[in-house]
Amino acid sequence: MSYYDIDSILTESELDIPDLGYLDNTPTQPLKTGAKVNLPLWLAEMLVIANTGDVEGKSFVTFDLPPALGNDVIQALKADPRAVPLRDQSPHFYGLGTHMMELSEEQELAAVLRKTFVTRASEVALHARKVGGVGHRGKGAEEGSNLGIGGAGEEFLRGLDEWERKLFRKAHDGAKSGKEWMEGVKKH
Amino acid sequence: MALPLPPGLTHAEVSFLAEMELVTVVPRQRLESIDLLGGKTPALRPPHRADLPLWLALLLKKQRRANIVPPRWLHPSSLAEIIHRETKETPLAFSEPPPAPARADTANPGYAHRQGGQQHQRQQEQEQDGPIMSAPFRPSCTADAPAGYLPYHWLEVAEALLAHAGDDVASLAASSLGEVRGLLRDLVEVRAAKMRSSTAQLEGFGGGLMLLRGVGAMELAESRGFVLGVVDGVRKIGASAEAARREMEEERGGEEGESDEEMGL
């Protein structure tokens, strides 16, 4: 999935590389030392992994975390995971996060992502159950409160990343088939 | 993608399995014992009670040849007690499954080879040897099943009884059918909310366990995809940290590993 993720990592070159200038929009020049270029994740990942084979033991590229996993986002997630529309950061937020963690081994990032995922998952399940009118008959009061979720809920659902969308679909399918069965019992 | 179905049982399959549960009936007509694959059913002699598989009981009920005695946990008082326990006393855990000693509460001649066919006192049951019966073989939906505990197939059996033997449920509980139905709905909602929030148990590292004790078969079927998705997501997020931890452990435990190998040789 993240193979197609155009979301790039900021990669910093440590060497002059001839003929690669086009990466920095200067096709005629060599790629300068210290130039920052955006590369697709799959390519940047390979470069960072290949670092170890360097001659002088010095890596020829260093990388920064993509803005989706930047400090602002992480702080916001720490404050309230549910309030951050992850999709605006990256459609493959968690996928990106796991790739980054493989490269950088940041303990804090892992903990924040885990908390975010788990907290948002229960919220996702709640919406999955309510969307499509799973609310039962004869519960007018509860229906009302569900409508209350509705407005904020749509916004939340728009902010789901791909993992969460998948999760939403699973939870929704479960709730839906449960409802169908419940109605089927009476006909049987 | 050979199999289009998601892993696990679908709702239809679960409710089909639930029809194997034994329920108590009061026959209106005599019926000789039937030789089923699961053993012989008891001969029905009105007005003596007998335990039959749910599907057979529903069939007889539809033909007006028997009345079904709903299990005690389906009474409004029992349901209300369970809801109270789930919401007030243990707001985090699911209520306990029926205690094991209840397995031999009823004599069931049809399943005599499994049950031993004798009534036991609780103390005796605990000492009684023999295999401990798990969910489908335990008479957890008969009239003698203990109140206040939800058996594995509670939702399926309750729905089936409410749909097809509603008058029996209402008459025995001495209450309106709507009350039982409403309580069941509440219970379903309470437990579904609990299932959702139980993902929070996965938050801390090392605490990657979701406790699903006492969750019914139907609830499992409904939440399986979601729960598996969450657990898998948490696993993926923690994968790199886990790999790093393993590496460290291997480096540290390298010598011990060697000695283990030697012992293995």
Tab-separated table of C-alpha atoms in Angstrom:
chain	number	residue	atom	x	y	z
A	1	MET	CA	0.000	0.000	0.000
A	2	SER	CA	2.656	2.415	1.013
A	3	TYR	CA	4.530	1.528	-2.138
A	4	TYR	CA	2.159	3.831	-3.922
A	5	ASP	CA	2.255	6.367	-1.187
A	6	ILE	CA	3.553	9.511	-2.791
A	7	ASP	CA	4.059	10.973	0.615
A	8	SER	CA	7.714	11.579	0.612
A	9	ILE	CA	10.326	11.767	3.224
A	10	LEU	CA	12.584	14.722	3.295
A	11	THR	CA	15.924	13.248	2.468
A	12	GLU	CA	19.130	15.106	2.806
A	13	SER	CA	22.003	14.294	0.577
A	14	GLU	CA	25.477	14.288	2.060
A	15	LEU	CA	27.425	13.969	-1.155
A	16	ASP	CA	27.627	15.617	-4.524
A	17	ILE	CA	25.966	13.226	-6.895
A	18	PRO	CA	26.333	13.922	-10.603
A	19	ASP	CA	23.342	13.535	-12.918
A	20	LEU	CA	20.845	13.524	-10.060
A	21	GLY	CA	20.320	17.237	-10.089
A	22	TYR	CA	16.842	16.815	-11.562
A	23	LEU	CA	15.667	15.647	-8.178
A	24	ASP	CA	16.290	19.138	-6.958
A	25	ASN	CA	14.857	20.830	-10.035
A	26	THR	CA	18.285	21.677	-11.387
A	27	PRO	CA	18.797	19.089	-14.128
A	28	THR	CA	22.075	20.480	-15.380
A	29	GLN	CA	23.825	20.637	-12.006
A	30	PRO	CA	24.990	17.751	-9.847
A	31	LEU	CA	23.010	17.136	-6.687
A	32	LYS	CA	24.755	19.238	-4.086
A	33	THR	CA	25.843	18.183	-0.642
A	34	GLY	CA	23.264	19.163	1.872
A	35	ALA	CA	20.511	19.535	-0.686
A	36	LYS	CA	17.113	18.523	0.610
A	37	VAL	CA	15.022	16.518	-1.774
A	38	ASN	CA	11.630	14.913	-1.466
A	39	LEU	CA	11.675	11.278	-2.411
A	40	PRO	CA	8.911	8.697	-2.503
A	41	LEU	CA	8.835	6.552	0.570
A	42	TRP	CA	9.941	3.368	-1.171
A	43	LEU	CA	13.022	5.016	-2.626
A	44	ALA	CA	13.972	6.935	0.493
A	45	GLU	CA	13.541	3.811	2.560
A	46	MET	CA	15.948	1.909	0.342
A	47	LEU	CA	18.505	4.699	0.536
A	48	VAL	CA	18.322	4.881	4.288
A	49	ILE	CA	18.600	1.125	4.644
A	50	ALA	CA	21.505	1.033	2.185
A	51	ASN	CA	23.347	3.564	4.319
A	52	THR	CA	25.228	0.984	6.293
A	53	GLY	CA	27.315	-0.130	3.325
A	54	ASP	CA	28.993	3.223	3.067
A	55	VAL	CA	32.740	3.473	2.597
A	56	GLU	CA	33.666	5.905	5.317
A	57	GLY	CA	31.076	4.634	7.735
A	58	LYS	CA	29.305	7.929	7.190
A	59	SER	CA	25.805	7.815	5.819
A	60	PHE	CA	25.326	9.551	2.513
A	61	VAL	CA	21.756	10.508	3.266
A	62	THR	CA	19.934	11.465	6.414
A	63	PHE	CA	16.201	11.810	6.615
A	64	ASP	CA	13.649	13.826	8.490
A	65	LEU	CA	10.262	12.612	9.562
A	66	PRO	CA	7.552	13.575	7.116
A	67	PRO	CA	5.330	16.451	8.226
A	68	ALA	CA	2.451	14.023	8.838
A	69	LEU	CA	4.430	12.651	11.761
A	70	GLY	CA	5.902	15.959	12.757
A	71	ASN	CA	5.992	17.345	16.226
A	72	ASP	CA	2.780	19.356	15.833
A	73	VAL	CA	0.759	16.326	14.887
A	74	ILE	CA	2.240	14.170	17.606
A	75	GLN	CA	1.510	16.788	20.235
A	76	ALA	CA	-2.050	17.143	18.980
A	77	LEU	CA	-2.496	13.374	19.092
A	78	LYS	CA	-1.214	13.288	22.634
A	79	ALA	CA	-3.771	15.875	23.626
A	80	ASP	CA	-6.776	14.219	22.020
A	81	PRO	CA	-6.439	11.460	19.447
A	82	ARG	CA	-10.021	11.840	18.354
A	83	ALA	CA	-9.736	15.480	17.398
A	84	VAL	CA	-7.093	15.028	14.716
A	85	PRO	CA	-8.264	14.250	11.186
A	86	LEU	CA	-5.531	11.809	10.278
A	87	ARG	CA	-6.553	11.686	6.662
A	88	ASP	CA	-5.515	15.305	6.236
A	89	GLN	CA	-2.053	14.355	7.393
A	90	SER	CA	-1.746	11.310	5.211
A	91	PRO	CA	-4.263	8.838	3.809
A	92	HIS	CA	-1.929	6.099	4.972
A	93	PHE	CA	-1.084	7.624	8.299
A	94	TYR	CA	-0.415	4.439	10.238
A	95	GLY	CA	1.295	2.774	7.302
A	96	LEU	CA	3.625	5.714	7.079
A	97	GLY	CA	4.114	5.629	10.811
A	98	THR	CA	5.094	1.981	10.892
A	99	HIS	CA	7.578	2.499	8.072
A	100	MET	CA	9.105	5.418	9.882
A	101	MET	CA	9.393	3.452	13.073
A	102	GLU	CA	11.255	0.721	11.252
A	103	LEU	CA	13.764	3.301	10.152
A	104	SER	CA	14.125	5.402	13.229
A	105	GLU	CA	13.045	3.323	16.253
A	106	GLU	CA	11.383	6.143	18.075
A	107	GLN	CA	9.796	4.745	21.188
A	108	GLU	CA	7.631	7.748	21.766
A	109	LEU	CA	6.188	7.678	18.295
A	110	ALA	CA	5.204	4.053	18.727
A	111	ALA	CA	3.478	4.739	22.028
A	112	VAL	CA	1.579	7.722	20.663
A	113	LEU	CA	0.500	5.857	17.540
A	114	ARG	CA	-0.652	2.917	19.561
A	115	LYS	CA	-2.693	5.037	21.904
A	116	THR	CA	-4.129	6.947	18.979
A	117	PHE	CA	-5.107	3.817	17.103
A	118	VAL	CA	-6.710	2.149	20.083
A	119	THR	CA	-8.614	5.218	21.198
A	120	ARG	CA	-9.863	5.987	17.760
A	121	ALA	CA	-10.780	2.370	17.121
A	122	SER	CA	-13.509	2.367	19.734
A	123	GLU	CA	-14.822	5.607	18.296
A	124	VAL	CA	-14.773	4.080	14.838
A	125	ALA	CA	-16.754	1.103	16.096
A	126	LEU	CA	-19.311	3.382	17.691
A	127	HIS	CA	-19.918	5.203	14.439
A	128	ALA	CA	-19.926	1.972	12.483
A	129	ARG	CA	-22.753	0.755	14.649
A	130	LYS	CA	-24.771	3.924	14.425
A	131	VAL	CA	-24.353	4.694	10.754
A	132	GLY	CA	-26.981	2.991	8.665
A	133	GLY	CA	-29.563	3.112	11.418
A	134	VAL	CA	-28.570	0.128	13.491
A	135	GLY	CA	-30.336	1.856	16.368
A	136	HIS	CA	-33.318	-0.244	17.329
A	137	ARG	CA	-36.969	0.496	17.182
A	138	GLY	CA	-38.742	1.858	20.191
A	139	LYS	CA	-35.786	3.780	21.456
A	140	GLY	CA	-36.688	7.262	20.509
A	141	ALA	CA	-34.546	8.873	23.158
A	142	GLU	CA	-31.432	7.057	22.029
A	143	GLU	CA	-32.121	7.798	18.420
A	144	GLY	CA	-32.102	11.440	19.362
A	145	SER	CA	-28.719	11.203	20.977
A	146	ASN	CA	-27.407	9.352	17.940
A	147	LEU	CA	-28.431	12.250	15.799
A	148	GLY	CA	-26.368	14.388	18.106
A	149	ILE	CA	-23.306	12.365	17.186
A	150	GLY	CA	-24.193	12.653	13.527
A	151	GLY	CA	-22.784	16.084	12.821
A	152	ALA	CA	-19.479	15.621	14.567
A	153	GLY	CA	-19.462	11.998	13.434
A	154	GLU	CA	-19.319	12.791	9.759
A	155	GLU	CA	-16.369	15.014	10.317
A	156	PHE	CA	-14.656	12.303	12.310
A	157	LEU	CA	-15.305	9.709	9.642
A	158	ARG	CA	-13.849	11.935	6.984
A	159	GLY	CA	-10.651	12.078	9.002
A	160	LEU	CA	-10.099	8.325	9.061
A	161	ASP	CA	-6.977	6.963	7.457
A	162	GLU	CA	-6.976	3.783	5.387
A	163	TRP	CA	-6.478	1.394	8.275
A	164	GLU	CA	-9.324	2.950	10.135
A	165	ARG	CA	-11.542	2.889	7.078
A	166	LYS	CA	-10.931	-0.821	6.797
A	167	LEU	CA	-11.723	-1.189	10.463
A	168	PHE	CA	-14.865	0.839	10.026
A	169	ARG	CA	-15.989	-1.404	7.211
A	170	LYS	CA	-15.389	-4.533	9.265
A	171	ALA	CA	-17.229	-3.196	12.263
A	172	HIS	CA	-20.041	-1.960	10.081
A	173	ASP	CA	-20.363	-5.295	8.290
A	174	GLY	CA	-20.534	-7.073	11.624
A	175	ALA	CA	-23.195	-4.780	12.988
A	176	LYS	CA	-25.142	-4.933	9.748
A	177	SER	CA	-25.200	-8.703	9.496
A	178	GLY	CA	-26.148	-8.811	13.160
A	179	LYS	CA	-29.093	-6.602	12.441
A	180	GLU	CA	-30.077	-8.626	9.411
A	181	TRP	CA	-29.978	-11.806	11.429
A	182	MET	CA	-32.049	-10.225	14.162
A	183	GLU	CA	-34.732	-9.388	11.635
A	184	GLY	CA	-34.439	-12.771	9.973
A	185	VAL	CA	-35.156	-14.623	13.214
A	186	LYS	CA	-38.758	-13.522	13.146
A	187	LYS	CA	-39.372	-14.850	9.657
A	188	HIS	CA	-37.467	-18.145	10.009
B	1	MET	CA	-9.552	-15.207	-2.252
B	2	ALA	CA	-11.002	-18.636	-2.480
B	3	LEU	CA	-13.427	-18.184	0.352
B	4	PRO	CA	-15.521	-15.036	0.152
B	5	LEU	CA	-16.606	-15.263	3.767
B	6	PRO	CA	-14.640	-13.562	6.529
B	7	PRO	CA	-12.916	-15.825	9.060
B	8	GLY	CA	-15.081	-17.223	11.776
B	9	LEU	CA	-18.706	-18.184	11.830
B	10	THR	CA	-21.371	-16.018	10.283
B	11	HIS	CA	-24.493	-15.077	12.160
B	12	ALA	CA	-26.532	-17.689	10.361
B	13	GLU	CA	-24.056	-20.409	11.267
B	14	VAL	CA	-23.968	-19.340	14.879
B	15	SER	CA	-27.712	-19.372	15.203
B	16	PHE	CA	-27.798	-22.760	13.502
B	17	LEU	CA	-25.380	-24.103	16.099
B	18	ALA	CA	-27.441	-22.541	18.843
B	19	GLU	CA	-30.349	-24.732	17.840
B	20	MET	CA	-28.465	-27.609	19.384
B	21	GLU	CA	-28.935	-26.077	22.829
B	22	LEU	CA	-31.281	-27.982	25.057
B	23	VAL	CA	-34.441	-26.276	26.210
B	24	THR	CA	-37.154	-27.530	28.496
B	25	VAL	CA	-40.580	-28.206	27.051
B	26	VAL	CA	-43.922	-29.139	28.535
B	27	PRO	CA	-45.467	-31.481	25.977
B	28	ARG	CA	-49.154	-31.407	25.176
B	29	GLN	CA	-49.109	-34.708	23.340
B	30	ARG	CA	-47.298	-37.967	23.772
B	31	LEU	CA	-44.333	-38.477	21.550
B	32	GLU	CA	-42.122	-41.505	21.479
B	33	SER	CA	-38.380	-41.153	21.761
B	34	ILE	CA	-36.673	-40.176	18.523
B	35	ASP	CA	-33.316	-41.655	17.657
B	36	LEU	CA	-31.222	-38.634	16.669
B	37	LEU	CA	-27.554	-38.457	15.832
B	38	GLY	CA	-26.898	-36.730	19.110
B	39	GLY	CA	-28.646	-39.428	21.085
B	40	LYS	CA	-32.228	-40.362	21.804
B	41	THR	CA	-34.663	-37.678	22.772
B	42	PRO	CA	-36.692	-38.406	25.869
B	43	ALA	CA	-40.157	-39.811	25.321
B	44	LEU	CA	-42.670	-37.026	25.854
B	45	ARG	CA	-45.455	-37.735	28.316
B	46	PRO	CA	-47.624	-34.780	29.203
B	47	PRO	CA	-47.464	-33.055	31.602
B	48	HIS	CA	-43.899	-34.087	32.459
B	49	ARG	CA	-41.161	-31.725	31.449
B	50	ALA	CA	-38.414	-32.864	29.124
B	51	ASP	CA	-35.310	-31.352	27.606
B	52	LEU	CA	-35.164	-31.196	23.836
B	53	PRO	CA	-32.832	-29.529	21.364
B	54	LEU	CA	-34.019	-26.060	20.512
B	55	TRP	CA	-34.850	-26.840	16.891
B	56	LEU	CA	-37.092	-29.727	17.851
B	57	ALA	CA	-38.718	-27.722	20.594
B	58	LEU	CA	-39.471	-24.891	18.184
B	59	LEU	CA	-40.894	-27.368	15.694
B	60	LEU	CA	-43.203	-28.869	18.298
B	61	LYS	CA	-44.109	-25.406	19.476
B	62	LYS	CA	-45.137	-24.383	15.972
B	63	GLN	CA	-47.245	-27.502	15.677
B	64	ARG	CA	-48.806	-26.633	19.036
B	65	ARG	CA	-47.679	-29.927	20.469
B	66	ALA	CA	-45.545	-28.482	23.237
B	67	ASN	CA	-44.912	-25.361	25.265
B	68	ILE	CA	-41.411	-24.135	25.921
B	69	VAL	CA	-40.289	-23.278	29.423
B	70	PRO	CA	-37.910	-20.337	29.053
B	71	PRO	CA	-34.613	-20.539	30.938
B	72	ARG	CA	-34.449	-18.657	34.183
B	73	TRP	CA	-31.878	-16.193	32.977
B	74	LEU	CA	-34.435	-14.882	30.512
B	75	HIS	CA	-36.704	-13.617	33.274
B	76	PRO	CA	-36.879	-9.836	33.500
B	77	SER	CA	-35.532	-9.898	37.046
B	78	SER	CA	-32.498	-11.919	35.970
B	79	LEU	CA	-31.895	-9.715	32.946
B	80	ALA	CA	-32.224	-6.595	35.057
B	81	GLU	CA	-29.768	-8.033	37.542
B	82	ILE	CA	-27.279	-8.783	34.784
B	83	ILE	CA	-27.654	-5.295	33.345
B	84	HIS	CA	-27.134	-3.823	36.788
B	85	ARG	CA	-24.039	-5.920	37.251
B	86	GLU	CA	-22.673	-5.027	33.840
B	87	THR	CA	-23.209	-1.316	34.232
B	88	LYS	CA	-22.689	-0.670	37.931
B	89	GLU	CA	-20.674	-3.404	39.580
B	90	THR	CA	-18.206	-4.392	36.900
B	91	PRO	CA	-18.391	-1.706	34.257
B	92	LEU	CA	-15.279	-3.019	32.543
B	93	ALA	CA	-15.664	-6.787	32.433
B	94	PHE	CA	-18.344	-8.856	30.809
B	95	SER	CA	-20.522	-10.759	33.228
B	96	GLU	CA	-19.348	-14.226	34.064
B	97	PRO	CA	-20.421	-17.261	32.080
B	98	PRO	CA	-22.547	-19.769	33.961
B	99	PRO	CA	-20.542	-21.592	36.615
B	100	ALA	CA	-19.286	-25.000	35.634
B	101	PRO	CA	-21.073	-26.958	38.383
B	102	ALA	CA	-24.367	-26.114	36.738
B	103	ARG	CA	-23.543	-28.496	33.948
B	104	ALA	CA	-25.338	-31.417	35.540
B	105	ASP	CA	-28.262	-29.483	36.935
B	106	THR	CA	-30.738	-31.389	34.860
B	107	ALA	CA	-31.018	-34.998	34.036
B	108	ASN	CA	-31.327	-35.429	30.349
B	109	PRO	CA	-32.089	-38.975	29.256
B	110	GLY	CA	-31.548	-38.029	25.621
B	111	TYR	CA	-27.942	-37.213	26.313
B	112	ALA	CA	-27.462	-39.762	29.013
B	113	HIS	CA	-24.099	-40.896	27.755
B	114	ARG	CA	-22.785	-37.413	28.178
B	115	GLN	CA	-24.423	-36.322	31.347
B	116	GLY	CA	-24.658	-39.438	33.445
B	117	GLY	CA	-28.356	-38.767	33.687
B	118	GLN	CA	-28.513	-38.012	37.381
B	119	GLN	CA	-29.416	-35.021	39.434
B	120	HIS	CA	-26.574	-33.820	41.555
B	121	GLN	CA	-26.191	-31.456	44.398
B	122	ARG	CA	-23.692	-28.698	43.788
B	123	GLN	CA	-21.169	-30.022	46.260
B	124	GLN	CA	-21.280	-33.426	44.709
B	125	GLU	CA	-20.915	-32.010	41.266
B	126	GLN	CA	-17.679	-30.352	42.100
B	127	GLU	CA	-16.256	-33.634	43.229
B	128	GLN	CA	-17.794	-35.520	40.391
B	129	ASP	CA	-15.183	-36.652	37.923
B	130	GLY	CA	-15.656	-36.957	34.225
B	131	PRO	CA	-15.224	-34.468	31.431
B	132	ILE	CA	-16.315	-30.904	32.032
B	133	MET	CA	-18.843	-29.993	29.422
B	134	SER	CA	-18.350	-26.833	27.449
B	135	ALA	CA	-20.946	-24.578	25.964
B	136	PRO	CA	-22.988	-26.614	23.505
B	137	PHE	CA	-23.148	-29.710	25.689
B	138	ARG	CA	-24.051	-27.951	28.854
B	139	PRO	CA	-27.773	-27.629	29.476
B	140	SER	CA	-27.449	-23.897	29.927
B	141	CYS	CA	-30.745	-22.914	28.379
B	142	THR	CA	-33.056	-25.342	30.128
B	143	ALA	CA	-35.537	-24.291	32.778
B	144	ASP	CA	-33.050	-25.269	35.473
B	145	ALA	CA	-30.197	-23.147	34.157
B	146	PRO	CA	-29.103	-20.716	36.849
B	147	ALA	CA	-30.515	-17.218	36.769
B	148	GLY	CA	-28.168	-14.287	36.511
B	149	TYR	CA	-25.701	-15.890	34.145
B	150	LEU	CA	-25.624	-15.598	30.411
B	151	PRO	CA	-24.730	-18.810	28.592
B	152	TYR	CA	-22.658	-18.842	25.421
B	153	HIS	CA	-25.652	-18.815	23.084
B	154	TRP	CA	-27.768	-16.435	25.118
B	155	LEU	CA	-28.659	-13.972	22.397
B	156	GLU	CA	-29.569	-16.570	19.786
B	157	VAL	CA	-31.704	-18.645	22.124
B	158	ALA	CA	-33.376	-15.579	23.590
B	159	GLU	CA	-34.215	-14.186	20.168
B	160	ALA	CA	-35.538	-17.516	18.940
B	161	LEU	CA	-37.694	-17.962	22.013
B	162	LEU	CA	-39.006	-14.414	21.830
B	163	ALA	CA	-39.819	-14.769	18.167
B	164	HIS	CA	-41.461	-18.173	18.219
B	165	ALA	CA	-42.515	-18.840	21.778
B	166	GLY	CA	-43.322	-15.324	22.881
B	167	ASP	CA	-46.483	-16.349	24.712
B	168	ASP	CA	-44.555	-18.873	26.803
B	169	VAL	CA	-41.935	-16.317	27.736
B	170	ALA	CA	-44.575	-13.785	28.652
B	171	SER	CA	-46.688	-16.196	30.692
B	172	LEU	CA	-43.837	-17.594	32.715
B	173	ALA	CA	-42.210	-14.304	33.393
B	174	ALA	CA	-45.575	-12.851	34.356
B	175	SER	CA	-44.705	-9.718	32.503
B	176	SER	CA	-45.124	-8.209	29.120
B	177	LEU	CA	-43.101	-9.493	26.236
B	178	GLY	CA	-42.021	-5.961	25.553
B	179	GLU	CA	-40.272	-5.737	28.889
B	180	VAL	CA	-38.109	-8.788	28.203
B	181	ARG	CA	-37.431	-7.541	24.714
B	182	GLY	CA	-36.458	-4.110	25.972
B	183	LEU	CA	-34.158	-5.525	28.613
B	184	LEU	CA	-32.497	-7.724	26.017
B	185	ARG	CA	-31.947	-4.723	23.756
B	186	ASP	CA	-30.423	-2.800	26.630
B	187	LEU	CA	-28.164	-5.698	27.429
B	188	VAL	CA	-27.039	-5.996	23.824
B	189	GLU	CA	-26.248	-2.293	23.703
B	190	VAL	CA	-24.424	-2.306	27.022
B	191	ARG	CA	-22.271	-5.190	25.986
B	192	ALA	CA	-21.605	-3.804	22.525
B	193	ALA	CA	-20.392	-0.572	24.099
B	194	LYS	CA	-18.207	-2.608	26.402
B	195	MET	CA	-16.784	-4.495	23.468
B	196	ARG	CA	-15.868	-1.227	21.801
B	197	SER	CA	-14.251	0.289	24.840
B	198	SER	CA	-12.379	-2.904	25.643
B	199	THR	CA	-9.967	-1.995	22.865
B	200	ALA	CA	-8.483	0.429	25.379
B	201	GLN	CA	-6.996	-2.585	27.130
B	202	LEU	CA	-4.587	-2.814	24.223
B	203	GLU	CA	-3.173	0.609	24.869
B	204	GLY	CA	-0.097	-0.085	26.960
B	205	PHE	CA	2.829	-2.077	25.702
B	206	GLY	CA	2.870	-5.561	27.094
B	207	GLY	CA	-0.817	-5.343	27.964
B	208	GLY	CA	-1.832	-6.551	24.545
B	209	LEU	CA	-4.700	-8.663	25.759
B	210	MET	CA	-8.392	-8.277	25.270
B	211	LEU	CA	-10.339	-10.205	27.837
B	212	LEU	CA	-13.381	-11.668	26.150
B	213	ARG	CA	-14.539	-14.042	28.857
B	214	GLY	CA	-18.278	-14.360	29.011
B	215	VAL	CA	-18.869	-12.956	25.537
B	216	GLY	CA	-21.600	-14.770	23.664
B	217	ALA	CA	-21.253	-16.519	20.322
B	218	MET	CA	-23.370	-13.981	18.479
B	219	GLU	CA	-21.454	-11.064	19.911
B	220	LEU	CA	-18.239	-12.730	18.832
B	221	ALA	CA	-19.583	-13.175	15.325
B	222	GLU	CA	-20.519	-9.524	15.217
B	223	SER	CA	-17.312	-8.100	16.598
B	224	ARG	CA	-14.822	-10.610	15.250
B	225	GLY	CA	-13.777	-8.527	12.261
B	226	PHE	CA	-13.429	-5.386	14.299
B	227	VAL	CA	-11.524	-6.939	17.186
B	228	LEU	CA	-9.175	-8.802	14.883
B	229	GLY	CA	-8.603	-5.608	12.933
B	230	VAL	CA	-7.726	-3.681	16.060
B	231	VAL	CA	-5.408	-6.350	17.386
B	232	ASP	CA	-3.723	-6.648	14.022
B	233	GLY	CA	-3.279	-2.897	13.794
B	234	VAL	CA	-1.737	-2.753	17.235
B	235	ARG	CA	0.546	-5.598	16.265
B	236	LYS	CA	1.715	-3.771	13.153
B	237	ILE	CA	2.334	-0.552	15.059
B	238	GLY	CA	4.288	-2.402	17.692
B	239	ALA	CA	6.119	-4.635	15.217
B	240	SER	CA	9.289	-2.566	14.892
B	241	ALA	CA	9.582	-1.999	18.620
B	242	GLU	CA	8.985	-5.688	19.160
B	243	ALA	CA	11.663	-6.619	16.639
B	244	ALA	CA	14.124	-4.280	18.321
B	245	ARG	CA	13.325	-5.769	21.708
B	246	ARG	CA	13.838	-9.288	20.381
B	247	GLU	CA	17.177	-8.364	18.892
B	248	MET	CA	18.297	-6.943	22.192
B	249	GLU	CA	17.169	-10.022	24.025
B	250	GLU	CA	18.961	-12.247	21.597
B	251	GLU	CA	22.165	-10.303	22.010
B	252	ARG	CA	21.910	-10.487	25.750
B	253	GLY	CA	20.731	-14.061	25.887
B	254	GLY	CA	23.192	-15.306	23.283
B	255	GLU	CA	25.177	-17.413	25.697
B	256	GLU	CA	22.128	-18.970	27.244
B	257	GLY	CA	20.888	-19.773	23.779
B	258	GLU	CA	24.042	-21.662	23.007
B	259	SER	CA	23.803	-23.723	26.140
B	260	ASP	CA	20.218	-24.498	25.236
B	261	GLU	CA	21.313	-25.739	21.883
B	262	GLU	CA	23.918	-27.958	23.452
B	263	MET	CA	21.321	-29.420	25.724
B	264	GLY	CA	19.115	-29.961	22.730
B	265	LEU	CA	21.864	-31.980	21.065
